[in-house]
Amino acid sequence: MKGKVTDFKENLPLIQCICNKGMRDRHWEQMSKIVEFSIKPDNDTTLRKMIDLNLEPYLEKFELISEAATKEYGLEKAMAKMVEEWTDMEFIILPYRETGTYILSSVDDVQNILDDQIVKTQTMRGSPFIKPFENEIKDWEEKLITLQEIIDEWLKVQATWLYLEPIFSSPDIMHKCPRKEGGSTLSTRIGEIS
């Protein structure tokens, strides 16, 4: 029994490489190219079959590929987690007084997530292991930046509207402003613009 345990221990580095959950087809292809035959696992592959292929001489190269697979897998999981954070995200809009208009409210959480994810994507883009996901992470970063710009502009317009609405809603100003048929307030005029 002791001999079997010793034999198994000798194979642990290889087992760690081939059982890495970050391994993808591209990694198996790289390993197969090194040994010059396919070692990509299929339904009939067992640990014993892999060990019997005598892959130990290639272990150092396999470890580099496995390490890259692990780091790529970490980036892949981080990307999926960022996308998942937006699944149930809702923007809160509240009615503003008796104007019939709604305003965007409580955007601090959204802003925090945006800021955090923009920094994460920029950091991820600097990783040497991002190559398989480079286009995906660039697209994600563009979406985040666009969303941040939209929210910033929205809040600027909203702040201006909140400042002007009471002024233009006052009876004195409403009396002096020309009206369309049926009358209109600043709220309805802004609604017509958008």
XYZ file of C-alpha atoms in Angstrom:
194
model
C 0.000 0.000 0.000
C 2.831 2.367 0.881
C 4.300 1.857 -2.597
C 0.999 2.812 -4.251
C 0.794 5.999 -2.196
C 4.371 6.875 -3.145
C 3.635 6.221 -6.828
C 0.524 8.357 -6.584
C 2.450 11.207 -4.932
C 4.920 11.178 -7.809
C 2.036 11.755 -10.212
C 0.421 14.588 -8.229
C 1.986 17.436 -10.245
C 0.705 15.886 -13.482
C -2.694 15.223 -11.921
C -2.906 18.844 -10.781
C -2.185 20.000 -14.335
C -4.670 17.764 -16.117
C -7.427 18.104 -13.516
C -7.321 21.897 -13.504
C -10.888 23.203 -13.839
C -9.568 26.180 -15.807
C -8.403 23.957 -18.666
C -10.184 24.740 -21.941
C -9.875 23.299 -25.431
C -7.152 25.804 -26.299
C -5.021 24.532 -23.408
C -5.505 20.877 -24.362
C -4.519 21.778 -27.913
C -1.337 23.437 -26.635
C -0.471 20.365 -24.574
C -1.277 18.020 -27.459
C 1.006 20.034 -29.718
C 3.859 19.617 -27.231
C 3.527 15.804 -27.085
C 2.574 15.587 -30.789
C -0.607 13.557 -30.191
C -4.011 14.374 -28.763
C -4.309 14.174 -25.009
C -7.626 16.025 -24.803
C -9.880 14.049 -22.438
C -13.076 12.476 -23.699
C -15.773 10.274 -22.150
C -13.417 7.266 -22.036
C -10.501 9.101 -20.423
C -9.484 7.959 -16.967
C -6.778 9.175 -14.653
C -4.934 5.866 -15.123
C -4.959 6.304 -18.930
C -3.511 9.803 -18.598
C -0.791 8.618 -16.219
C 0.036 5.704 -18.531
C 0.779 8.174 -21.365
C 4.096 8.922 -19.604
C 3.710 12.683 -19.782
C 6.179 13.467 -16.984
C 8.941 14.657 -19.351
C 6.586 17.432 -20.479
C 5.478 18.374 -16.987
C 7.347 21.683 -16.809
C 5.663 22.954 -19.999
C 2.316 21.568 -18.870
C 2.605 23.411 -15.563
C 3.055 26.718 -17.401
C -0.049 26.023 -19.502
C -2.012 24.939 -16.430
C -0.953 28.049 -14.527
C -2.093 30.234 -17.433
C -5.390 28.305 -17.514
C -5.902 29.004 -13.811
C -5.293 32.731 -14.240
C -7.512 32.920 -17.333
C -10.210 31.056 -15.430
C -9.990 33.607 -12.610
C -10.457 36.437 -15.108
C -13.342 34.583 -16.740
C -15.069 34.152 -13.358
C -14.490 37.809 -12.450
C -16.041 38.893 -15.752
C -19.067 36.630 -15.224
C -19.492 37.995 -11.683
C -19.488 41.594 -12.962
C -22.149 40.789 -15.547
C -24.190 38.943 -12.909
C -24.189 42.023 -10.637
C -26.321 43.851 -13.212
C -28.930 41.087 -13.584
C -31.254 42.364 -10.865
C -30.125 45.997 -10.890
C -33.027 48.418 -10.963
C -33.046 52.166 -11.288
C -35.394 53.807 -8.824
C -37.611 56.560 -10.177
C -39.913 58.578 -7.976
C -42.771 60.938 -8.794
C -41.790 64.562 -8.311
C -44.448 66.480 -6.437
C -47.628 66.938 -8.443
C -45.826 67.525 -11.748
C -46.593 64.162 -13.356
C -42.861 63.770 -13.911
C -40.564 61.151 -12.444
C -36.998 61.684 -11.306
C -34.101 59.272 -11.002
C -33.330 58.580 -7.361
C -30.808 56.632 -5.260
C -28.090 56.192 -7.859
C -25.264 55.922 -5.314
C -25.240 52.109 -5.386
C -25.259 52.094 -9.169
C -22.469 54.672 -9.296
C -20.376 52.639 -6.833
C -20.779 49.457 -8.868
C -19.964 51.337 -12.072
C -16.826 52.916 -10.605
C -15.695 49.615 -9.127
C -16.281 47.644 -12.323
C -14.607 50.214 -14.569
C -11.473 49.977 -12.424
C -11.680 46.158 -12.450
C -12.053 45.974 -16.233
C -9.129 48.331 -16.750
C -7.005 46.223 -14.404
C -8.103 43.024 -16.152
C -7.222 44.483 -19.547
C -3.670 44.964 -18.295
C -3.309 41.271 -17.456
C -1.170 39.149 -19.777
C -3.807 36.391 -19.426
C -6.743 38.397 -20.822
C -6.077 37.517 -24.478
C -8.895 34.895 -24.788
C -11.409 37.429 -23.391
C -9.901 40.662 -24.672
C -12.769 41.621 -26.982
C -15.374 40.682 -24.405
C -13.734 42.779 -21.671
C -13.296 45.750 -24.053
C -16.996 45.585 -24.964
C -17.935 45.370 -21.290
C -15.753 48.357 -20.420
C -17.341 50.396 -23.231
C -20.821 49.529 -21.949
C -19.891 50.570 -18.422
C -18.368 53.864 -19.542
C -21.371 54.610 -21.773
C -23.750 53.887 -18.896
C -21.739 56.132 -16.596
C -21.849 58.960 -19.160
C -25.616 58.549 -19.604
C -26.252 58.640 -15.854
C -23.988 61.679 -15.439
C -25.830 63.573 -18.192
C -29.209 62.454 -16.886
C -28.381 63.755 -13.422
C -27.145 67.086 -14.817
C -30.355 67.586 -16.805
C -32.431 66.456 -13.841
C -30.647 68.869 -11.481
C -31.234 71.743 -13.899
C -34.885 70.763 -14.290
C -35.340 70.512 -10.509
C -33.877 74.006 -10.191
C -36.013 75.525 -12.951
C -39.296 73.686 -12.395
C -40.424 75.684 -9.327
C -39.530 78.937 -11.092
C -41.506 78.158 -14.238
C -44.361 76.641 -12.242
C -44.963 79.785 -10.230
C -48.243 81.556 -11.139
C -46.466 84.830 -12.063
C -44.152 83.177 -14.589
C -46.822 80.858 -15.964
C -49.012 83.900 -16.619
C -46.194 85.660 -18.534
C -45.054 82.629 -20.609
C -46.793 81.931 -23.894
C -48.851 78.767 -23.771
C -49.865 76.245 -26.340
C -53.502 75.422 -26.715
C -54.627 73.650 -23.578
C -51.681 75.137 -21.658
C -48.449 73.422 -20.816
C -46.005 73.484 -17.962
C -42.250 73.086 -17.914
C -42.813 69.399 -17.153
C -44.842 68.795 -20.282
C -42.495 70.901 -22.418
C -39.505 68.829 -21.288
C -41.574 65.709 -21.983
C -42.141 66.947 -25.536
C -38.397 67.423 -26.053
C -37.546 63.882 -24.995
